[in-house]
Short mmCIF file of C-alpha atoms in Angstrom, two decimals:
data_model
loop_
_atom_site.label_atom_id
_atom_site.label_comp_id
_atom_site.label_asym_id
_atom_site.label_seq_id
_atom_site.Cartn_x
_atom_site.Cartn_y
_atom_site.Cartn_z
CA MET I 1 -151.68 -208.28 129.54
CA THR I 2 -148.63 -208.68 131.16
CA ILE I 3 -144.93 -207.59 128.80
CA LEU I 4 -143.88 -210.67 129.19
CA SER I 5 -147.09 -212.13 127.81
CA PHE I 6 -147.26 -209.40 125.15
CA LYS I 7 -143.82 -209.92 123.76
CA ARG I 8 -144.24 -213.56 122.92
CA VAL I 9 -147.49 -212.38 120.92
CA GLN I 10 -145.51 -210.35 119.03
CA ILE I 11 -143.11 -212.84 118.40
CA GLU I 12 -145.66 -215.42 117.07
CA PHE I 13 -146.39 -212.56 114.83
CA MET I 14 -143.66 -211.28 113.21
CA LYS I 15 -142.82 -216.07 113.09
CA ASN I 16 -146.44 -216.03 111.31
CA ILE I 17 -145.61 -213.65 109.41
CA ILE I 18 -141.82 -215.14 108.69
CA TYR I 19 -143.49 -217.81 107.90
CA LYS I 20 -145.54 -216.61 105.09
CA GLN I 21 -142.96 -214.51 103.27
CA ASN I 22 -140.82 -218.11 102.77
CA LYS I 23 -143.74 -220.35 101.70
CA SER I 24 -145.16 -217.46 99.06
CA THR I 25 -140.85 -217.14 98.41
CA GLN I 26 -140.55 -220.91 97.56
CA THR I 27 -144.10 -220.98 95.87
CA ASN I 28 -143.02 -218.14 93.61
CA GLN I 29 -139.28 -220.15 92.62
CA MET I 30 -141.48 -223.49 91.84
CA ASP I 31 -143.53 -221.69 89.43
CA GLN I 32 -140.64 -219.97 88.44
CA GLU I 33 -138.79 -223.81 87.62
CA SER I 34 -142.06 -224.78 86.08
CA GLN I 35 -142.09 -222.36 84.03
CA LYS I 36 -138.59 -222.69 82.66
CA LYS I 37 -139.00 -226.17 82.62
CA ASN I 38 -141.46 -225.82 79.53
CA GLU I 39 -139.81 -223.34 78.11
CA ASN I 40 -137.38 -226.07 78.52
CA GLN I 41 -139.59 -228.91 77.15
CA ASN I 42 -141.01 -226.47 74.18
CA GLN I 43 -137.71 -225.37 73.02
CA ALA I 44 -136.43 -229.22 72.76
CA GLN I 45 -140.33 -229.62 71.10
CA ILE I 46 -139.69 -226.64 69.06
CA ASN I 47 -135.96 -227.85 67.73
CA LEU I 48 -137.05 -231.66 67.23
CA ASN I 49 -139.62 -230.34 64.33
CA ASN I 50 -137.07 -228.23 62.90
CA GLN I 51 -134.76 -231.78 62.57
CA ASN I 52 -135.33 -234.35 59.79
CA LEU I 53 -136.51 -236.80 62.43
CA THR I 54 -136.49 -239.56 59.18
CA SER I 55 -132.75 -238.91 58.79
CA ALA I 56 -132.10 -238.72 62.62
CA VAL I 57 -133.76 -242.08 62.94
CA GLN I 58 -131.55 -243.90 60.57
CA GLU I 59 -128.35 -242.73 62.43
CA GLN I 60 -129.68 -244.19 64.97
CA PHE I 61 -130.32 -246.64 63.12
CA ASP I 62 -126.83 -247.22 61.80
CA ASN I 63 -124.79 -246.87 64.90
CA ASP I 64 -126.72 -248.98 67.40
CA GLU I 65 -128.36 -251.93 65.01
CA LEU I 66 -128.37 -255.18 65.82
CA GLU I 67 -127.90 -257.81 63.08
CA PHE I 68 -129.05 -261.62 62.98
CA CYS I 69 -129.94 -264.40 60.84
CA ASN I 70 -132.94 -266.52 60.56
CA GLN I 71 -134.81 -268.15 58.25
CA CYS I 72 -136.93 -266.25 55.15
CA ASN I 73 -140.68 -267.13 55.14
CA GLN I 74 -141.06 -267.34 50.88
CA CYS I 75 -138.31 -269.08 50.03
CA GLY I 76 -137.00 -270.49 53.86
CA GLY I 77 -133.43 -269.45 52.73
CA GLU I 78 -131.04 -267.46 55.51
CA GLY I 79 -132.52 -263.78 55.55
CA LEU I 80 -131.11 -261.07 57.91
CA ASN I 81 -132.74 -259.66 61.15
CA ARG I 82 -131.57 -255.59 61.48
CA MET I 83 -133.16 -255.03 64.81
CA CYS I 84 -132.75 -251.14 66.91
CA LYS I 85 -134.02 -249.10 69.44
CA ILE I 86 -134.64 -245.82 68.82
CA THR I 87 -135.50 -242.69 70.67
CA ILE I 88 -136.70 -239.12 69.57
CA PRO I 89 -136.27 -236.82 72.75
CA PHE I 90 -139.64 -236.12 74.26
CA VAL I 91 -141.88 -237.91 72.06
CA ARG I 92 -141.29 -241.92 72.05
CA ASP I 93 -139.31 -244.28 71.88
CA LEU I 94 -139.86 -246.86 69.04
CA ILE I 95 -138.54 -250.42 67.98
CA ILE I 96 -137.14 -250.75 64.15
CA MET I 97 -137.36 -254.32 62.91
CA SER I 98 -135.71 -255.14 59.15
CA PHE I 99 -135.56 -258.33 57.24
CA SER I 100 -134.29 -259.01 53.80
CA CYS I 101 -133.48 -261.57 51.61
CA ASP I 102 -131.17 -261.50 49.16
CA GLU I 103 -131.43 -265.03 48.04
CA CYS I 104 -135.30 -264.17 46.59
CA GLY I 105 -135.45 -260.79 47.76
CA TYR I 106 -138.15 -260.46 50.11
CA LYS I 107 -137.98 -257.28 52.12
CA ASP I 108 -139.87 -256.49 55.73
CA THR I 109 -140.56 -253.85 57.63
CA GLU I 110 -141.89 -253.63 60.88
CA VAL I 111 -142.14 -250.57 63.77
CA LYS I 112 -143.70 -250.78 66.94
CA GLY I 113 -143.50 -248.21 69.85
CA ALA I 114 -141.65 -249.08 72.92
CA ASN I 115 -143.51 -247.21 76.16
CA GLY I 116 -145.86 -250.19 77.31
CA ILE I 117 -149.27 -249.67 78.40
CA THR I 118 -150.10 -246.78 79.63
CA PRO I 119 -153.34 -245.52 82.27
CA GLN I 120 -154.57 -242.95 79.23
CA GLY I 121 -155.29 -242.96 75.36
CA LYS I 122 -154.42 -240.25 72.96
CA MET I 123 -156.19 -238.82 70.06
CA PHE I 124 -154.49 -236.69 67.52
CA ARG I 125 -156.88 -234.23 65.70
CA LEU I 126 -155.09 -232.59 62.96
CA ASN I 127 -156.44 -230.25 59.98
CA VAL I 128 -154.62 -230.80 57.24
CA ASN I 129 -154.38 -227.52 54.92
CA SER I 130 -150.96 -227.18 53.78
CA GLN I 131 -147.78 -228.71 52.11
CA ASN I 132 -145.77 -228.25 55.90
CA ASP I 133 -148.92 -230.52 57.21
CA LEU I 134 -148.59 -233.27 54.90
CA LYS I 135 -144.80 -233.36 55.18
CA ARG I 136 -145.42 -233.90 59.06
CA ASP I 137 -143.65 -236.93 61.11
CA VAL I 138 -145.77 -239.80 62.18
CA PHE I 139 -145.75 -243.01 63.99
CA LYS I 140 -149.03 -244.22 63.90
CA SER I 141 -149.29 -247.44 66.72
CA GLU I 142 -150.80 -250.92 65.52
CA THR I 143 -152.60 -250.28 68.57
CA ALA I 144 -154.14 -246.81 66.77
CA SER I 145 -157.49 -246.61 65.07
CA LEU I 146 -158.00 -243.75 61.58
CA GLN I 147 -160.48 -241.42 60.54
CA ILE I 148 -160.94 -239.08 57.47
CA PRO I 149 -164.36 -237.59 57.83
CA GLU I 150 -164.42 -235.48 54.79
CA ILE I 151 -164.55 -238.77 53.27
CA GLU I 152 -166.50 -241.18 56.15
CA LEU I 153 -163.59 -243.09 56.25
CA GLU I 154 -162.86 -245.12 59.37
CA MET I 155 -160.41 -247.78 59.57
CA CYS I 156 -160.18 -249.85 63.29
CA THR I 157 -157.57 -251.10 65.09
CA GLY I 158 -154.30 -252.33 63.82
CA THR I 159 -155.51 -251.50 60.45
CA LEU I 160 -152.25 -250.79 58.45
CA GLY I 161 -150.63 -252.46 61.48
CA SER I 162 -147.84 -249.83 62.77
CA LEU I 163 -146.20 -247.47 60.51
CA PHE I 164 -143.73 -244.76 61.12
CA THR I 165 -143.39 -242.01 57.83
CA THR I 166 -145.27 -238.37 56.89
CA ILE I 167 -149.13 -237.56 56.44
CA GLN I 168 -147.99 -237.76 53.26
CA GLY I 169 -146.79 -241.08 53.03
CA LEU I 170 -149.73 -242.47 55.65
CA ILE I 171 -152.16 -241.55 53.25
CA GLN I 172 -150.77 -242.70 49.97
CA LYS I 173 -150.19 -246.62 52.17
CA ILE I 174 -154.17 -246.03 53.06
CA LEU I 175 -154.42 -245.63 49.00
CA ASP I 176 -152.83 -248.26 49.09
CA HIS I 177 -154.31 -250.91 51.22
CA LEU I 178 -158.02 -250.04 50.48
CA ARG I 179 -157.29 -250.39 45.74
CA ASP I 180 -155.28 -253.70 47.30
CA LYS I 181 -158.13 -254.97 49.64
CA THR I 182 -161.24 -253.31 47.45
CA PRO I 183 -160.08 -254.24 43.74
CA ILE I 184 -162.93 -251.95 41.21
CA TYR I 185 -164.73 -252.37 37.87
CA ASN I 186 -165.33 -255.94 38.68
CA GLY I 187 -168.42 -256.07 36.44
CA ASP I 188 -170.70 -256.91 39.04
CA ASP I 189 -171.39 -253.66 41.00
CA PRO I 190 -171.45 -250.71 39.32
CA TYR I 191 -172.68 -248.62 42.15
CA ARG I 192 -170.18 -249.72 44.27
CA ASP I 193 -167.65 -248.90 41.95
CA ASN I 194 -168.35 -245.62 40.69
CA LYS I 195 -168.27 -244.97 44.84
CA LEU I 196 -164.78 -246.75 46.08
CA GLN I 197 -162.91 -244.30 42.60
CA LYS I 198 -164.55 -241.39 43.81
CA VAL I 199 -163.06 -242.50 47.37
CA PHE I 200 -160.06 -243.58 45.60
CA ASP I 201 -159.73 -239.47 44.03
CA GLN I 202 -160.27 -237.94 46.52
CA LEU I 203 -157.39 -240.12 48.70
CA GLN I 204 -154.96 -238.70 45.51
CA ALA I 205 -156.15 -234.96 45.88
CA PHE I 206 -155.21 -235.14 49.77
CA HIS I 207 -152.64 -237.11 48.78
CA GLU I 208 -151.33 -233.85 45.90
CA GLY I 209 -152.87 -230.95 48.79
CA THR I 210 -155.29 -230.32 46.59
CA GLN I 211 -158.18 -230.79 48.69
CA ASN I 212 -157.97 -230.17 52.64
CA PHE I 213 -159.10 -232.67 55.01
CA THR I 214 -158.49 -233.88 58.84
CA ILE I 215 -157.58 -236.93 59.88
CA ILE I 216 -157.48 -238.23 63.59
CA ILE I 217 -155.92 -241.42 64.95
CA ARG I 218 -156.78 -242.84 68.11
CA ASP I 219 -154.30 -244.77 70.15
CA LEU I 220 -155.95 -246.75 73.04
CA ILE I 221 -152.04 -246.75 75.06
CA ASP I 222 -151.02 -243.04 74.14
CA SER I 223 -148.25 -245.06 71.66
CA SER I 224 -148.71 -242.83 68.55
CA PHE I 225 -147.35 -238.85 67.78
CA VAL I 226 -147.91 -236.49 65.42
CA SER I 227 -145.18 -234.00 64.86
CA ASN I 228 -145.88 -230.23 65.35
CA VAL I 229 -144.93 -227.35 63.12
CA GLY I 230 -142.99 -224.46 65.10
CA ASP I 231 -144.01 -224.45 68.90
CA PRO I 232 -146.51 -226.77 69.98
CA ASN I 233 -148.72 -223.95 71.64
CA THR I 234 -149.76 -221.85 67.95
CA ASP I 235 -149.38 -225.40 66.67
CA PHE I 236 -153.50 -224.77 65.80
CA ASN I 237 -153.43 -227.10 63.18
CA LEU I 238 -152.59 -229.68 65.43
CA GLN I 239 -155.19 -231.18 68.70
CA VAL I 240 -153.76 -233.56 71.25
CA ILE I 241 -156.40 -235.34 73.33
CA THR I 242 -156.26 -237.53 76.13
CA PHE I 243 -158.98 -239.62 77.12
CA ASP I 244 -160.21 -242.27 79.52
CA ARG I 245 -160.17 -246.27 78.18
CA THR I 246 -163.57 -247.55 78.20
CA GLU I 247 -164.27 -250.74 78.76
CA GLU I 248 -164.32 -251.52 74.80
CA ASP I 249 -160.91 -250.28 75.37
CA ASN I 250 -159.92 -252.61 77.27
CA ASP I 251 -161.38 -255.94 76.36
CA GLU I 252 -159.14 -254.60 73.26
CA LEU I 253 -155.84 -254.55 74.25
CA GLY I 254 -157.18 -257.55 76.97
CA ILE I 255 -155.85 -256.08 79.50
CA ASP I 256 -159.24 -257.03 81.77
CA THR I 257 -157.34 -260.70 81.33
CA MET I 258 -154.76 -260.01 81.31
CA ASN I 259 -153.41 -262.38 84.04
CA THR I 260 -149.85 -260.65 85.85
CA GLU I 261 -149.64 -262.62 88.51
CA ASN I 262 -148.26 -266.69 89.12
CA TYR I 263 -147.66 -266.39 85.77
CA PHE I 264 -145.26 -268.78 85.63
#
């Protein structure tokens, strides 16, 4: 090998070493930036969890609301519609609509997710064993089903509509819904009435925090959420699972038959 060729080999060798060192440095920098970003998001989530989301929502609603008149569907008089889009950082955009009629006193409130259809769904599994768990904020969208395995309760997609409340408030809504839809003591079936009463008693115990339970919210388009308590990485009572929708899920949403071309 000539001296010139040997020098060329040395130069290429040094270039290769420098390239690997630069690549390693860039990778380390990217890893550090990614870690710092995750830490900032976790800290933001922790700060969010320490806030009163209900107060934050009310503040945004009061500052950015849109008002317009609409006919009351109860008495036919003129009522007031209030609408506002709110943002919960790192969680969701929500649209809150409120209607009130001064003539008959009718009131109605509706909450909807504003994030569109996501590629995957999300399931929340929460083990409720303390008052802190009952106080967690929760948004259950109209595309979410709900289960409580301890009492073999399952409510299909769309039941209860959309709700922004706490876990305790959600249990109360479930209890009110069941009492309204399945009245007991009708005298026709004592066995059925006794079984329903046991379910109502257990739900009341869940609401009061005297009995532990599990609640599962399965949302087809990842529009619901359950707030963490403290650091999300150490919140062992809450499992968040992302899942691929089945054909039945897509059929329920109407995605497969949705026409997005030549609409007009």
